Structures are given as structure tokens and as C-alpha cells.
Amino acid sequence: MGETFCSAVSSSLFYRVQPFCGGPFRVFLSFVLSFVLLSESVNVTYDHRALVIDGARRLLISGSIHYPRSTPEMWPDLIEKSKDGGLDVIETYVFWNLHEPVQGQYDFGGRKDLVRFVKTVAKTGLFVHLRIGPYVCAEWNYGGFPLWLHFIPGIKFRTDNEPFKREMRRFTAKIVDMMKQEMLFASQGGPIILAQIENEYGNVQSHYGSAAKSYVDWAASMAISLDTGVPWVMCQQSDAPDPIINTCNGFYCDQFSPNSAKKPKMWTENWSGWFLSFGGGVPYRPVEDLAFAVARFFQRGGTFQNYYMYHGGTNFGRSSGGPFIATSYDYDAPIDEYGIIRQPKWGHLRDLHKTIKLCEGSLIATDPSYSSLGPNLEAHVYKTETGSCVAFLANIDAVSDAVVTFNGNSYHLPAWSVSILPDCKTVVFNSAQINSQVLKLEARYMTSLVQTSSEAWSSIDEPVGVSKSSAFARDGLLEQINTTADSSDYLWYSISIEITGDEPFLMNKNQAVLHVESLGHVLHAFVNGGMAGRGSGSASNAKIILEKTITLIQGRNTIDLLSATVGLQNYGAFFDEWGAGVTGPVKLKGSNGTADLSSRSWIYQIGLKGEELGLYKGFNKSPLLWSSHSPLAINKPLIWYKTTFDCPDGNAPIALDLTGMGKGEAWVNGQSIGRYWPSYLAPQSGCADSCNYRGAYRADKCARNCGKASQTLYHVPRSFLQRSGNTLVLFEEAGGDPTHISFAKRQLRSLCGHVSELHPPPVDAWSSDGPVGIKSGAVLRLECPYPSQVIASIKFASFGTPVGTCGSFKHGRCRSENALSVVQKACVGMKSCFVSVSSESFGDPCKGLAKSLAVEAACV
Ligand code: GAL
């Protein structure tokens, strides 16, 4: 079997069951899944404190993983890592446009296999929250709506409109029926304990007038009528009618209360980071702040919390929303785009979840009582009748640490942090004090180039302007989405004009300014077959105004405008009507006059010739043939490139580094790995490598990569590959050099830890049975992530006042002389090691000062 799996079923913490290169693994997995044993039917209800599962209130930690943003081969590993991280529930949207691309024709295969995903979660022993929507937002094309919906006569989306409600009900019922047939609701013994209808309608509701309220009420009763046997939620919907639970989405939800004293306080989207846009910096959210937000939520009575996203993944194909949502949907989530655990985020949250679970009994038994410990200092205590006691102590000041007295004991509370005391006495977790290790990963270039010689590449030129027999003429400028129905990103607008030489707009006899206005998202202008100029909008403003001086000839001239969409709008009131493309005006301007071409006759071509020919599949097909003329045409707009390559060795996830390419789409063995756009750089400013986690987080607070390409690495799931003879096809719109494309494999460079003596001991050391509870002081723990690895060397160790971050630690003024030898002795040759962070281990280099231990190690 090892041979058929291409030697890669070996497990690792990083990538446990990722098969080497596709193949029979899929068959094997469905065989396993058919033996999933689902449990007895489970009753799910709720009361004012929590979801009640089989009569018992439950405190639940949940995380979003969207099944089409990874592959079925990755799902078991992602879900296993979620479980190891302390999750109880996996939350996913259902993506209508993926499952019903043509009205009435359903697709649930491969990455779209919702039933298999839900069963995989069940098999791992976790629950599912199924967010059917079917509007989902989610940075997903058109918010999840299929395009055909837009063309139903008389339809109006997300309001009290019969055609819309009919389709929404039909799809929602279809999904519910599918789940029922597979016995997947908890009421049937399956894992689904919760379902969602609509999505954040409350945020836009006021724009839809009085019909909005009747739509909300209709959606609620429609959902209830489907009789799933599990509760329904509506997020960001303060008027959600009973028995629907209204839930909160946001960076913080501790101040939220549901609209009825009978409903529990639930948080369906805690944004673990933020999404990436082409042309933007790479957003991240420090884990100290994320943990603070979660701890505050449980401190103030919450009992269900979901990370959006726990694994973000990849927007394969043309699935990303927009406009301008990037192909990577990494989201700075606890599991990264490639399925690798992100540290210290994953580990610190795991410690938090463990701590909260220690407290579950008290938290669900009662409501918290609040007392102030001073300005911005809050204590919440959960004290049960049986005498157990849990306390959360918060310092919500964004600047100053504080020392507080609680129950007669003194506690140091770092600014913007929460301490959790499962016995009302011992601090087991503080949100600002990270005990978890840091993994420093780097993109390492393996076989470097996909193909080393330019002879290995072939190309086909995409014709400029109209080349398909389906082209048609219309007077005036057409809106793009209504014209293409999103069957392609591309729409050609082509016009012929006669120039006599006497036109008033001509300058210097043969020049004019071409002025084009477009709703977006990208525009390439050609005059008489030559590139005249291009423009693109941005995530904050999709519109384009292009002004270029062009040269015309006497006689017939052709102006060809190629308009491209980069993901359809997914959010906002009436987002479905925002439109795209060259809606004008289009003018020729000169010193003495202007010719407005907008209402003249234009020829339209939907999509590219190469798309029609299926060039992305990589086959040779007449009338155009892949040619491998030497030298290969590079830095040329509108060109298809093709090469073949062997699957890189090993198990590690693979990315293609497309640096050097312009903008387009890439396919591996006919499967689209998404739009690429490495030439779109993030702005020069707005980034911070170290971002102060203290104080309220916003989506634009912390970003990396300013001045650099928003995305250079593009995930190629190993299951897309065969051992050899893989085909890579690129459609390049703007111009690039494919001979520079290389494979990148993410590898561990260093393992680091930085723990202060003031940190609580590891949560795993906690025992509430013993007389003293915690048995040890602060501990630094290191563990090599791959099973076969051991710690080979200690690159840095300092006990005292070291500064810096992983990879750039430096000694401080105060340092113990023996730090390196103590750590070497404890760790070298070991898979994992623990070092006590105390003067007993290292001696005391500076009495009276709080000291910390910083270590950087290498694993082999
Ligand atoms: C929310 C929405 C999600 C997602 C998120 C941002 O408003 O419900 O679907 O779009 O914002 O990532």
C-alpha cells in the first residue's frame, strides 16, 4: 500500500494523513467513512446559560473550516489537529453556488462532498455547526449565491420576494434533506448540533425597508419548519424571532447579550485574523489579543465560541469573493493555509481551552457575579452551590499593568489580559503570558525551478479582441456580470472607428487621449492590436478611470478593451447589483474636441478563446497548438503557458512561487489552483512587524509585507499531483516570465520559547485534587513537530532579561552564565524537553528583577 500512496502516509504532527500524490487514498477513505458509527439520537436544546445536549449544559469551543477551501485528503488531519487544539465543534458554511452551479443540477463531489466532510468530523468525535445561509458572505464569490439566481424574473435578493424565497427555501430544504437522509443531525444520532439560517442580515437590514422584517420572520419560520430537531441561529440579527438564537460576530463579543433571557450567549465568528486582498498587506492578529477576547467572553457569561477561521485554507478556482479577495484564505488562523499548526497561536489557544474546560462545571452551573477591582479591573466569579469556585480577573487597560487583591491574595495582571483561576485562587492561564513554543517556518526552495530550461515551456497567444464565433454586437456599453453571467472573468469590448485625419479630437494629427471608465475590476486596453494601457481598482474602490494618449492611423482603427473581474462582491446591502465592467463613458479626447464612443455599436466576446478550447486542461487542441518556439515569449500580455513537472519528494505541503508572473490563473493537471497576481504590491505603509496586542483590535491594525507582493505562494495540494508528468498551465494577462516559477516547501527553521518566571505553570500540570493545585513554577517546553525529529542543537539560550523574537533573540544586561549548558543538557537529543524557568535552575543573575528564559533550538 505504501507504494500506491507514494510513500507518504507516514504521520507527522504537521501533516498527518496528507497522501503523497492523489490516487487510491480516496477509495480507502470512503471505505473507512462507510463504517463511521454514529451514536444514538441526541437531544439538543438550550436554556439561558448554554446549549443543552442530552440534558446537560455544554460549554463549547468551535472553529470554522470550510470544506471546499482544502481537500478531502486534508480534512482528517485538519479536524484531528482541531480536536488536539481543544475544539468541540467544527463550523462550516454551505456554498450554494458550488453545489448548484446550474439551476437544478447539483454537485457534491470531491472538495464539494459536504456529507463526507460532516462524517469526517463525526469520525473524529466532534460536533458540527452547519451554517446553511444560503447567503454566506465568507469572502466567497457573490456571497455564495449562484449567478443564475440573478436572472430569475422579478427576483430581489434577501428580502420579502417570492421568487427569492422560493429558491432559498428549496436549497435550504435540499441540504436539510440530504443531512437527514444521511442521519447527520444530532436528533438522528449525527454530529450536527446547530444550524444557521441567513448571515448577518441585521447589518444591512435597514437598507431593505419594511420588507426586511417580514423576510427575517419568514426565514426563521421556514428554517423551523424543516424540522431538524436541533436549534437554529441567526448571527448579527438582534430581532431574530423565537426560538431562533441570535448570536454575535466580531473581534470581541463579551458585551453582547441575546435578545431573550431564555437564550444563551453565543459567538459564531471570532475573527482569528483577517482575510487577504490582492494589493493589501498580510493581516495578522496577535494571539494575546485573541485569547484575551475569548477569555473575556467566557468571563462574562458566554458558553459557545467559534474561531472564524480555525483553518482558512485556499480559494481555489474562481471561488474567491470580492472584489480582490486573494487566493490564499490563510486568515492568520491557528492552522495555516497548508494545514500546518501555527505557533504560538494554536498552542496558546489550546492552553486557554484546557483551562476553560477545567472550569466548565462551574461555568455552566451558574451566572457570574461581578465585582470591580479598580478602574478597568474586573473580577467575575462563578460560585456553585456545591462550593466550587472559578474566577476571571481582567485588566482591560490598554497600557498599564496592575496588581490587584482578590480574596485576600495579590495578583499581577498585565495590561489587556485576563487571568483564569479555576479554584478562585491559582492562576492557571493568563491571556498575555504565552507558554507555548514558537515555530519559525520558512519557505525553502526545493527543486527550485519547476522547469529549468525555457525549452520545457510552450505557449499559445490569446488573440487580442474578438476571436470567437459567439461574439455579438450591441449598441452601447454593457454591464459585465449581466453579460457574462460570471461564466468567465473576461469580457471583450471591441469597437472599430474610421479616422480621416480631420477629427477635432486629434492632437498632432494622429493622437488622442483614450478615456475609459469602468466599474472594475481590471482593464487592459489595446489599440490596433497593441497594448495601450491598463488599470485596476483596489479592494477599497473597484472602479477604474484609464486615460492614455494613443496613436491612431488613417482609416480603420480597432479599440479592444478587456475587462476582468477578480471575484464578485460578497458583502453589503444589494451587493448583487453593484456590477462590473466598462459601463463608460468611453471617449477619445483631444485639445479641440471629444468623441463619446459609449453609445455606439460595440462587439462583445464573453470569455477567452483559450477558455473555449479548454487550454487549461493542458492538451493540444486545434486550431491553436502549443508551440515551443525558442526563445519562449516572456513579459507578453495575453498568453497561455504550459509545462510538465515531477511531483516534489516528501510529504511537506507544496506551494508554487509565482514571483515574476503578472496576473492570471493557474491550473495543475486541469484543476485551478486559483487566480494569481504577484505583481500587485501592498502599499508601502500600514504594516508593523511587531504589533502591540494591547488595545482594541481592528482589521487593519496589524499587517505584514508592506511594499511587497500580497501573495507570491500558491498552494498546490499534493492530491492534485501524480508522481510524474504533471501539467502546469498558466493564463497570463499582463506579462511575466514563467521560467522563474519555483516550488516552495515550508520547513521548520527554528523552535523557540520565551517564558518568564511570572508566567503560570503549564496548564497540563494543574491538578485540582492536590492540596496545592499547581505543583511547579513556570516551565519552558520545546517539542520538535515531526515524529522522527529530535532537538539537535541549541542556537540561543539566555536566562535573565533577553530581548527580541524567535530568530533574533539577544542577551539582555542581566544574564546567567550557564543558561546554554543547562538548556543543552536538558534538551539536546530529546524529542521534547521541559526546563524550569527559575533561579534554582540557572542561579540568580540579578536579584529582585523578574527574569525570563529565551531559547532557540533546531530540530533534525
Ligand atoms: C463576516 C461574515 C463572514 C466573513 C467575515 C469576514 O461579516 O459573516 O462570512 O465574511 O465577516 O471574514
PDB file of N, CA, C and O and ligand atoms in Angstrom, residues 93 136-139 199-200 249 269 271 274-275 308 329 331, ligand 1:
ATOM      1  N   TYR A  93     -19.836  26.854   6.597  1.00  0.00           N
ATOM      2  CA  TYR A  93     -20.912  27.307   5.718  1.00  0.00           C
ATOM      3  C   TYR A  93     -21.208  26.207   4.711  1.00  0.00           C
ATOM      4  O   TYR A  93     -20.390  25.303   4.486  1.00  0.00           O
ATOM      5  N   VAL A 136     -23.897  33.491   2.408  1.00  0.00           N
ATOM      6  CA  VAL A 136     -22.850  33.206   3.388  1.00  0.00           C
ATOM      7  C   VAL A 136     -21.795  34.299   3.525  1.00  0.00           C
ATOM      8  O   VAL A 136     -20.994  34.250   4.452  1.00  0.00           O
ATOM      9  N   CYS A 137     -21.724  35.233   2.622  1.00  0.00           N
ATOM     10  CA  CYS A 137     -20.668  36.266   2.656  1.00  0.00           C
ATOM     11  C   CYS A 137     -19.313  35.601   2.435  1.00  0.00           C
ATOM     12  O   CYS A 137     -18.953  35.320   1.308  1.00  0.00           O
ATOM     13  N   ALA A 138     -18.556  35.346   3.545  1.00  0.00           N
ATOM     14  CA  ALA A 138     -17.427  34.410   3.545  1.00  0.00           C
ATOM     15  C   ALA A 138     -16.300  34.706   2.552  1.00  0.00           C
ATOM     16  O   ALA A 138     -15.521  33.809   2.224  1.00  0.00           O
ATOM     17  N   GLU A 139     -16.255  35.936   2.019  1.00  0.00           N
ATOM     18  CA  GLU A 139     -15.224  36.256   1.008  1.00  0.00           C
ATOM     19  C   GLU A 139     -15.325  35.252  -0.146  1.00  0.00           C
ATOM     20  O   GLU A 139     -14.347  34.897  -0.792  1.00  0.00           O
ATOM     21  N   ASN A 199     -27.298  35.195   7.172  1.00  0.00           N
ATOM     22  CA  ASN A 199     -25.976  35.524   7.695  1.00  0.00           C
ATOM     23  C   ASN A 199     -25.834  37.028   7.830  1.00  0.00           C
ATOM     24  O   ASN A 199     -25.857  37.743   6.816  1.00  0.00           O
ATOM     25  N   GLU A 200     -25.776  37.490   9.069  1.00  0.00           N
ATOM     26  CA  GLU A 200     -25.541  38.914   9.353  1.00  0.00           C
ATOM     27  C   GLU A 200     -26.504  39.832   8.613  1.00  0.00           C
ATOM     28  O   GLU A 200     -26.114  40.929   8.192  1.00  0.00           O
ATOM     29  N   ASN A 249     -21.112  38.196  16.050  1.00  0.00           N
ATOM     30  CA  ASN A 249     -19.879  38.070  15.265  1.00  0.00           C
ATOM     31  C   ASN A 249     -19.025  39.301  15.529  1.00  0.00           C
ATOM     32  O   ASN A 249     -19.565  40.405  15.587  1.00  0.00           O
ATOM     33  N   GLU A 269     -18.694  34.035  15.213  1.00  0.00           N
ATOM     34  CA  GLU A 269     -17.479  34.382  14.469  1.00  0.00           C
ATOM     35  C   GLU A 269     -16.570  35.248  15.314  1.00  0.00           C
ATOM     36  O   GLU A 269     -16.828  36.441  15.494  1.00  0.00           O
ATOM     37  N   TRP A 271     -13.098  36.537  14.840  1.00  0.00           N
ATOM     38  CA  TRP A 271     -12.161  36.587  13.710  1.00  0.00           C
ATOM     39  C   TRP A 271     -10.727  36.414  14.202  1.00  0.00           C
ATOM     40  O   TRP A 271     -10.165  37.297  14.851  1.00  0.00           O
ATOM     41  N   TRP A 274      -7.573  38.079   9.727  1.00  0.00           N
ATOM     42  CA  TRP A 274      -8.422  38.746   8.743  1.00  0.00           C
ATOM     43  C   TRP A 274      -8.034  38.215   7.370  1.00  0.00           C
ATOM     44  O   TRP A 274      -6.985  37.590   7.212  1.00  0.00           O
ATOM     45  N   PHE A 275      -8.879  38.481   6.375  1.00  0.00           N
ATOM     46  CA  PHE A 275      -8.613  37.945   5.038  1.00  0.00           C
ATOM     47  C   PHE A 275      -7.672  38.859   4.251  1.00  0.00           C
ATOM     48  O   PHE A 275      -7.577  40.059   4.518  1.00  0.00           O
ATOM     49  N   TYR A 308     -13.393  32.098  13.664  1.00  0.00           N
ATOM     50  CA  TYR A 308     -13.551  32.258  12.217  1.00  0.00           C
ATOM     51  C   TYR A 308     -12.254  32.887  11.731  1.00  0.00           C
ATOM     52  O   TYR A 308     -12.030  34.053  11.952  1.00  0.00           O
ATOM     53  N   TYR A 329      -6.542  32.083   1.674  1.00  0.00           N
ATOM     54  CA  TYR A 329      -7.508  32.468   2.715  1.00  0.00           C
ATOM     55  C   TYR A 329      -6.943  32.006   4.061  1.00  0.00           C
ATOM     56  O   TYR A 329      -7.631  31.432   4.873  1.00  0.00           O
ATOM     57  N   TYR A 331      -5.878  33.592   6.689  1.00  0.00           N
ATOM     58  CA  TYR A 331      -6.622  34.239   7.769  1.00  0.00           C
ATOM     59  C   TYR A 331      -5.832  34.387   9.078  1.00  0.00           C
ATOM     60  O   TYR A 331      -6.379  34.716  10.101  1.00  0.00           O
TER      61      TYR A 331
HETATM   62  C1  GAL B   1     -18.480  38.379   8.471  1.00  0.00           C
HETATM   63  C2  GAL B   1     -19.183  37.344   7.627  1.00  0.00           C
HETATM   64  C3  GAL B   1     -18.230  36.212   7.242  1.00  0.00           C
HETATM   65  C4  GAL B   1     -16.947  36.775   6.740  1.00  0.00           C
HETATM   66  C5  GAL B   1     -16.345  37.704   7.777  1.00  0.00           C
HETATM   67  C6  GAL B   1     -15.071  38.352   7.382  1.00  0.00           C
HETATM   68  O1  GAL B   1     -19.149  39.584   8.437  1.00  0.00           O
HETATM   69  O2  GAL B   1     -20.278  36.807   8.311  1.00  0.00           O
HETATM   70  O3  GAL B   1     -18.842  35.404   6.290  1.00  0.00           O
HETATM   71  O4  GAL B   1     -17.195  37.463   5.567  1.00  0.00           O
HETATM   72  O5  GAL B   1     -17.229  38.748   8.008  1.00  0.00           O
HETATM   73  O6  GAL B   1     -14.121  37.408   7.137  1.00  0.00           O
END
